[in-house]
PDB file of C-alpha atoms and ligand atoms in Angstrom:
ATOM      1  CA  UNK A 183      30.685  15.464 -13.901  1.00 79.00           C
ATOM      2  CA  UNK A 184      34.540  14.192 -12.248  1.00 86.00           C
ATOM      3  CA  UNK A 185      35.241  10.266 -12.607  1.00 89.00           C
ATOM      4  CA  UNK A 186      34.964   9.635  -8.791  1.00 92.00           C
ATOM      5  CA  UNK A 187      31.074  10.940  -9.456  1.00 91.00           C
ATOM      6  CA  UNK A 188      30.409   9.697 -12.514  1.00 92.00           C
ATOM      7  CA  UNK A 189      31.647   6.005 -11.352  1.00 94.00           C
ATOM      8  CA  UNK A 190      29.551   6.378  -8.239  1.00 94.00           C
ATOM      9  CA  UNK A 191      26.560   7.458  -9.695  1.00 92.00           C
ATOM     10  CA  UNK A 192      26.659   4.234 -12.167  1.00 93.00           C
ATOM     11  CA  UNK A 193      27.822   2.084  -9.447  1.00 94.00           C
ATOM     12  CA  UNK A 194      26.104   0.492  -6.437  1.00 94.00           C
ATOM     13  CA  UNK A 195      27.848   0.370  -3.466  1.00 95.00           C
ATOM     14  CA  UNK A 196      26.567  -3.446  -2.568  1.00 94.00           C
ATOM     15  CA  UNK A 197      27.663  -4.369  -6.071  1.00 94.00           C
ATOM     16  CA  UNK A 198      30.820  -3.497  -5.662  1.00 96.00           C
ATOM     17  CA  UNK A 199      31.398  -5.177  -2.663  1.00 96.00           C
ATOM     18  CA  UNK A 200      30.433  -8.388  -4.105  1.00 94.00           C
ATOM     19  CA  UNK A 201      32.418  -8.038  -7.016  1.00 95.00           C
ATOM     20  CA  UNK A 202      36.296  -7.599  -5.101  1.00 96.00           C
ATOM     21  CA  UNK A 203      34.818 -10.752  -2.920  1.00 94.00           C
ATOM     22  CA  UNK A 204      33.041  -9.365   0.392  1.00 95.00           C
ATOM     23  CA  UNK A 205      30.372 -11.976   1.662  1.00 93.00           C
ATOM     24  CA  UNK A 206      27.578 -10.376   2.884  1.00 93.00           C
ATOM     25  CA  UNK A 207      24.458 -11.847   4.149  1.00 91.00           C
ATOM     26  CA  UNK A 208      21.084 -10.642   3.168  1.00 85.00           C
ATOM     27  CA  UNK A 209      21.088  -7.601   5.609  1.00 87.00           C
ATOM     28  CA  UNK A 210      24.155  -6.368   4.307  1.00 92.00           C
ATOM     29  CA  UNK A 211      25.936  -7.384   7.218  1.00 93.00           C
ATOM     30  CA  UNK A 212      29.760  -9.295   6.601  1.00 94.00           C
ATOM     31  CA  UNK A 213      32.906  -9.867   8.650  1.00 95.00           C
ATOM     32  CA  UNK A 214      34.889  -6.849   8.172  1.00 95.00           C
ATOM     33  CA  UNK A 215      38.408  -7.348   5.803  1.00 96.00           C
ATOM     34  CA  UNK A 216      40.358  -4.836   7.495  1.00 95.00           C
ATOM     35  CA  UNK A 217      40.541  -6.462  11.160  1.00 94.00           C
ATOM     36  CA  UNK A 218      40.109 -10.194  11.678  1.00 94.00           C
ATOM     37  CA  UNK A 219      36.571 -10.674  13.457  1.00 92.00           C
ATOM     38  CA  UNK A 220      34.078 -13.910  14.318  1.00 92.00           C
ATOM     39  CA  UNK A 221      30.940 -12.365  14.293  1.00 91.00           C
ATOM     40  CA  UNK A 222      29.913  -9.727  11.514  1.00 92.00           C
ATOM     41  CA  UNK A 223      30.555  -5.753  12.353  1.00 93.00           C
ATOM     42  CA  UNK A 224      30.551  -4.753   8.415  1.00 94.00           C
ATOM     43  CA  UNK A 225      27.981  -3.104   7.299  1.00 93.00           C
ATOM     44  CA  UNK A 226      26.703  -1.563   4.000  1.00 93.00           C
ATOM     45  CA  UNK A 227      24.164   1.259   3.375  1.00 90.00           C
ATOM     46  CA  UNK A 228      22.816   0.689   0.411  1.00 86.00           C
ATOM     47  CA  UNK A 229      20.592   3.840   0.590  1.00 84.00           C
ATOM     48  CA  UNK A 230      23.641   5.877   1.624  1.00 88.00           C
ATOM     49  CA  UNK A 231      25.813   4.312  -0.390  1.00 92.00           C
ATOM     50  CA  UNK A 232      28.656   3.560   2.253  1.00 93.00           C
ATOM     51  CA  UNK A 233      29.867   1.212   4.587  1.00 94.00           C
ATOM     52  CA  UNK A 234      30.824   0.924   8.198  1.00 92.00           C
ATOM     53  CA  UNK A 235      32.778  -1.143  10.329  1.00 92.00           C
ATOM     54  CA  UNK A 236      31.399  -0.794  14.242  1.00 92.00           C
ATOM     55  CA  UNK A 237      34.242  -2.923  15.465  1.00 92.00           C
ATOM     56  CA  UNK A 238      37.069  -1.097  14.128  1.00 93.00           C
ATOM     57  CA  UNK A 239      35.216   2.475  12.722  1.00 91.00           C
ATOM     58  CA  UNK A 240      36.497   1.510   8.853  1.00 92.00           C
ATOM     59  CA  UNK A 241      34.459   3.808   6.655  1.00 93.00           C
ATOM     60  CA  UNK A 242      33.678   5.054   3.236  1.00 95.00           C
ATOM     61  CA  UNK A 243      32.150   5.193   0.509  1.00 96.00           C
ATOM     62  CA  UNK A 244      32.782   2.191  -2.601  1.00 96.00           C
ATOM     63  CA  UNK A 245      35.819   4.281  -3.785  1.00 96.00           C
ATOM     64  CA  UNK A 246      37.264   4.479  -0.644  1.00 96.00           C
ATOM     65  CA  UNK A 247      36.661   0.374   0.234  1.00 97.00           C
ATOM     66  CA  UNK A 248      38.276  -0.869  -3.303  1.00 97.00           C
ATOM     67  CA  UNK A 249      41.025   1.790  -2.537  1.00 96.00           C
ATOM     68  CA  UNK A 250      41.648   0.614   1.098  1.00 95.00           C
ATOM     69  CA  UNK A 251      41.265  -2.755   0.260  1.00 96.00           C
ATOM     70  CA  UNK A 252      43.401  -2.841  -3.370  1.00 95.00           C
ATOM     71  CA  UNK A 253      46.176  -0.484  -2.174  1.00 95.00           C
ATOM     72  CA  UNK A 254      45.332   1.835  -4.906  1.00 94.00           C
ATOM     73  CA  UNK A 255      44.689   5.502  -5.111  1.00 94.00           C
ATOM     74  CA  UNK A 256      41.217   7.234  -5.794  1.00 92.00           C
ATOM     75  CA  UNK A 257      41.642   7.708  -8.990  1.00 92.00           C
ATOM     76  CA  UNK A 258      42.869   4.287  -9.492  1.00 93.00           C
ATOM     77  CA  UNK A 259      40.126   2.702  -7.654  1.00 95.00           C
ATOM     78  CA  UNK A 260      37.505   4.587  -9.635  1.00 95.00           C
ATOM     79  CA  UNK A 261      39.393   3.172 -12.727  1.00 94.00           C
ATOM     80  CA  UNK A 262      39.505  -0.366 -11.394  1.00 95.00           C
ATOM     81  CA  UNK A 263      35.627   0.025 -10.606  1.00 96.00           C
ATOM     82  CA  UNK A 264      34.604   1.310 -14.047  1.00 95.00           C
ATOM     83  CA  UNK A 265      36.460  -2.193 -15.376  1.00 93.00           C
ATOM     84  CA  UNK A 266      35.423  -4.310 -12.806  1.00 95.00           C
ATOM     85  CA  UNK A 267      31.470  -3.429 -13.097  1.00 94.00           C
ATOM     86  CA  UNK A 268      31.554  -2.787 -16.933  1.00 92.00           C
ATOM     87  CA  UNK A 269      30.401   1.059 -16.237  1.00 92.00           C
ATOM     88  CA  UNK A 270      31.215   1.792 -19.770  1.00 88.00           C
ATOM     89  CA  UNK A 271      33.117   5.370 -18.499  1.00 88.00           C
ATOM     90  CA  UNK A 272      36.288   5.944 -20.999  1.00 85.00           C
ATOM     91  CA  UNK A 273      39.321   7.909 -20.040  1.00 81.00           C
ATOM     92  CA  UNK A 274      40.921   9.820 -21.919  1.00 78.00           C
ATOM     93  CA  UNK A 275      44.838  10.581 -21.759  1.00 73.00           C
ATOM     94  CA  UNK A 276      43.639  14.070 -20.422  1.00 75.00           C
ATOM     95  CA  UNK A 277      41.741  12.386 -17.719  1.00 74.00           C
ATOM     96  CA  UNK A 278      38.424  13.534 -19.130  1.00 75.00           C
ATOM     97  CA  UNK A 279      36.070  11.263 -19.229  1.00 74.00           C
ATOM     98  CA  UNK A 280      33.910  10.158 -22.116  1.00 74.00           C
ATOM     99  CA  UNK A 281      30.465   9.264 -21.183  1.00 69.00           C
ATOM    100  CA  UNK A 282      27.823   6.478 -22.662  1.00 67.00           C
ATOM    101  CA  UNK A 283      24.728   6.572 -21.063  1.00 68.00           C
ATOM    102  CA  UNK A 284      23.850   2.793 -21.800  1.00 67.00           C
ATOM    103  CA  UNK A 285      25.477   1.568 -18.732  1.00 68.00           C
ATOM    104  CA  UNK A 286      23.823   4.300 -16.651  1.00 70.00           C
ATOM    105  CA  UNK A 287      20.516   2.865 -17.388  1.00 72.00           C
ATOM    106  CA  UNK A 288      21.572  -0.713 -16.779  1.00 72.00           C
ATOM    107  CA  UNK A 289      22.457   0.109 -13.705  1.00 72.00           C
ATOM    108  CA  UNK A 290      19.457   2.455 -12.262  1.00 72.00           C
ATOM    109  CA  UNK A 291      17.159  -0.651 -13.652  1.00 76.00           C
ATOM    110  CA  UNK A 292      19.712  -3.325 -11.815  1.00 74.00           C
ATOM    111  CA  UNK A 293      19.204  -1.464  -8.634  1.00 73.00           C
ATOM    112  CA  UNK A 294      15.293  -0.594  -9.037  1.00 75.00           C
ATOM    113  CA  UNK A 295      14.865  -4.795  -9.750  1.00 77.00           C
ATOM    114  CA  UNK A 296      16.948  -5.179  -6.640  1.00 74.00           C
ATOM    115  CA  UNK A 297      15.150  -2.763  -4.201  1.00 75.00           C
ATOM    116  CA  UNK A 298      11.530  -4.354  -6.139  1.00 76.00           C
ATOM    117  CA  UNK A 299      12.841  -8.050  -4.820  1.00 78.00           C
ATOM    118  CA  UNK A 300      13.925  -6.800  -1.444  1.00 78.00           C
ATOM    119  CA  UNK A 301      10.765  -5.237  -0.923  1.00 78.00           C
ATOM    120  CA  UNK A 302       8.585  -8.418  -1.645  1.00 80.00           C
ATOM    121  CA  UNK A 303      10.684 -10.680  -0.001  1.00 80.00           C
ATOM    122  CA  UNK A 304      10.535  -8.566   3.131  1.00 82.00           C
ATOM    123  CA  UNK A 305       7.045  -8.514   3.095  1.00 84.00           C
ATOM    124  CA  UNK A 306       6.768 -12.048   2.931  1.00 84.00           C
ATOM    125  CA  UNK A 307       8.747 -12.604   5.692  1.00 84.00           C
ATOM    126  CA  UNK A 308       6.763 -10.436   8.360  1.00 86.00           C
ATOM    127  CA  UNK A 309       3.780 -12.625   6.937  1.00 87.00           C
ATOM    128  CA  UNK A 310       5.720 -15.919   7.544  1.00 86.00           C
ATOM    129  CA  UNK A 311       6.070 -14.327  11.231  1.00 87.00           C
ATOM    130  CA  UNK A 312       3.354 -13.118  12.178  1.00 88.00           C
ATOM    131  CA  UNK A 313       1.355 -16.006  10.762  1.00 88.00           C
ATOM    132  CA  UNK A 314       3.418 -18.662  12.351  1.00 88.00           C
ATOM    133  CA  UNK A 315       3.207 -16.013  15.694  1.00 88.00           C
ATOM    134  CA  UNK A 316      -1.051 -16.312  15.090  1.00 89.00           C
ATOM    135  CA  UNK A 317      -1.446 -19.833  14.479  1.00 88.00           C
ATOM    136  CA  UNK A 318       1.244 -20.902  17.268  1.00 89.00           C
ATOM    137  CA  UNK A 319      -0.724 -19.142  19.640  1.00 87.00           C
ATOM    138  CA  UNK A 320      -4.147 -20.300  18.773  1.00 87.00           C
ATOM    139  CA  UNK A 321      -3.186 -23.938  19.177  1.00 87.00           C
ATOM    140  CA  UNK A 322      -2.159 -23.331  22.666  1.00 86.00           C
ATOM    141  CA  UNK A 323      -5.317 -21.482  23.140  1.00 85.00           C
ATOM    142  CA  UNK A 324      -7.116 -24.309  21.529  1.00 84.00           C
ATOM    143  CA  UNK A 325      -5.055 -26.927  23.514  1.00 83.00           C
ATOM    144  CA  UNK A 326      -6.729 -25.571  26.914  1.00 83.00           C
ATOM    145  CA  UNK A 327     -10.014 -26.551  25.363  1.00 80.00           C
ATOM    146  CA  UNK A 328     -11.278 -29.748  25.323  1.00 73.00           C
ATOM    147  CA  UNK A 329     -14.651 -30.956  23.242  1.00 77.00           C
ATOM    148  CA  UNK A 330     -14.644 -32.043  19.644  1.00 75.00           C
ATOM    149  CA  UNK A 331     -14.477 -29.274  17.394  1.00 75.00           C
ATOM    150  CA  UNK A 332     -11.823 -28.479  18.823  1.00 82.00           C
ATOM    151  CA  UNK A 333      -9.566 -31.709  18.457  1.00 81.00           C
ATOM    152  CA  UNK A 334     -10.550 -30.887  14.302  1.00 82.00           C
ATOM    153  CA  UNK A 335      -9.278 -27.737  14.743  1.00 83.00           C
ATOM    154  CA  UNK A 336      -6.092 -28.698  16.156  1.00 86.00           C
ATOM    155  CA  UNK A 337      -5.520 -31.018  14.032  1.00 85.00           C
ATOM    156  CA  UNK A 338      -6.088 -28.468  10.852  1.00 86.00           C
ATOM    157  CA  UNK A 339      -3.361 -26.119  13.015  1.00 88.00           C
ATOM    158  CA  UNK A 340      -0.976 -29.178  13.247  1.00 88.00           C
ATOM    159  CA  UNK A 341      -1.278 -29.075   9.838  1.00 87.00           C
ATOM    160  CA  UNK A 342      -0.780 -25.775   8.964  1.00 88.00           C
ATOM    161  CA  UNK A 343       2.066 -25.192  11.635  1.00 88.00           C
ATOM    162  CA  UNK A 344       3.649 -28.203   9.598  1.00 87.00           C
ATOM    163  CA  UNK A 345       3.883 -25.789   6.235  1.00 85.00           C
ATOM    164  CA  UNK A 346       5.353 -23.089   8.239  1.00 83.00           C
ATOM    165  CA  UNK A 347       8.354 -25.898  10.681  1.00 82.00           C
ATOM    166  CA  UNK A 348       9.336 -27.003   7.201  1.00 77.00           C
ATOM    167  CA  UNK A 349      12.240 -24.875   4.625  1.00 71.00           C
ATOM    168  CA  UNK A 350       9.283 -25.735   1.872  1.00 76.00           C
ATOM    169  CA  UNK A 351       8.923 -22.586   0.382  1.00 79.00           C
ATOM    170  CA  UNK A 352       6.713 -23.778  -2.547  1.00 80.00           C
ATOM    171  CA  UNK A 353       4.862 -25.054  -0.235  1.00 82.00           C
ATOM    172  CA  UNK A 354       4.784 -21.762   2.527  1.00 83.00           C
ATOM    173  CA  UNK A 355       3.575 -20.081  -1.134  1.00 83.00           C
ATOM    174  CA  UNK A 356       0.738 -21.788  -2.084  1.00 83.00           C
ATOM    175  CA  UNK A 357      -0.411 -21.158   1.947  1.00 84.00           C
ATOM    176  CA  UNK A 358      -0.071 -17.994   1.176  1.00 83.00           C
ATOM    177  CA  UNK A 359      -1.882 -18.011  -1.815  1.00 80.00           C
ATOM    178  CA  UNK A 360      -5.145 -20.095  -0.603  1.00 82.00           C
ATOM    179  CA  UNK A 361      -5.018 -18.962   2.604  1.00 82.00           C
ATOM    180  CA  UNK A 362      -4.937 -15.974   3.494  1.00 80.00           C
ATOM    181  CA  UNK A 363      -8.903 -16.224   4.579  1.00 82.00           C
ATOM    182  CA  UNK A 364      -8.537 -18.718   7.287  1.00 82.00           C
ATOM    183  CA  UNK A 365      -5.538 -17.305   8.914  1.00 84.00           C
ATOM    184  CA  UNK A 366      -7.825 -13.858   8.643  1.00 84.00           C
ATOM    185  CA  UNK A 367     -10.297 -15.574  10.640  1.00 84.00           C
ATOM    186  CA  UNK A 368      -8.685 -16.863  12.665  1.00 84.00           C
ATOM    187  CA  UNK A 369      -7.132 -13.707  13.683  1.00 83.00           C
ATOM    188  CA  UNK A 370     -10.378 -11.965  13.853  1.00 84.00           C
ATOM    189  CA  UNK A 371     -11.616 -14.724  16.125  1.00 78.00           C
ATOM    190  CA  UNK A 372      -9.501 -15.502  18.125  1.00 74.00           C
ATOM    191  CA  UNK A 373      -8.860 -11.299  18.843  1.00 69.00           C
ATOM    192  CA  UNK A 374     -12.948 -11.497  20.007  1.00 65.00           C
ATOM    193  CA  UNK A 375     -12.237 -14.526  21.733  1.00 60.00           C
ATOM    194  CA  UNK A 376      -9.273 -12.935  23.557  1.00 53.00           C
ATOM    195  CA  UNK A 377     -11.285  -9.669  24.486  1.00 51.00           C
TER     196      UNK A 377
HETATM  197 ZN1  LIG B  37      36.316  -3.590  10.886  1.00 71.46          ZN
END
């Protein structure tokens, strides 16, 4: 493996981008460092390990990113990333590399952890969204009726909706933990009434 392959194998382009100071949101998008803009067109595809700007068309891998931003050639960029992220490659004078596998294992477990937590957060956000929509729909449905039982249910739903409109993640997690079945019941009941 040459130094370029080795550097890319050991590092994640997202980590490289963040380490050189690019600000990316949780969808891995940010303002393009290659042209002036107010809304983010620059995005990083973690799966393909590439960056791309949809406005100015800049495209490349982590080495190209560093090379373009720091004005270095590809070889210098590889060395730069190696140092920046402590990849543990030793480069000898004849440019051959001495590898140790500790940094490599480290990177793999880091990426795995990162991907796992991303999946969990995305699933939670999906649940949060779906539940909020369901409760809002159900509330609208209930508010069109007018009886005692409904009034009581409306209070409960309002209480739930408060949790979802607040920014209190702890409360949402509690709700997720203890009220999953309630939401499921509403869902089933609501769909039955609907049809
Ligand atoms: Zn751009």
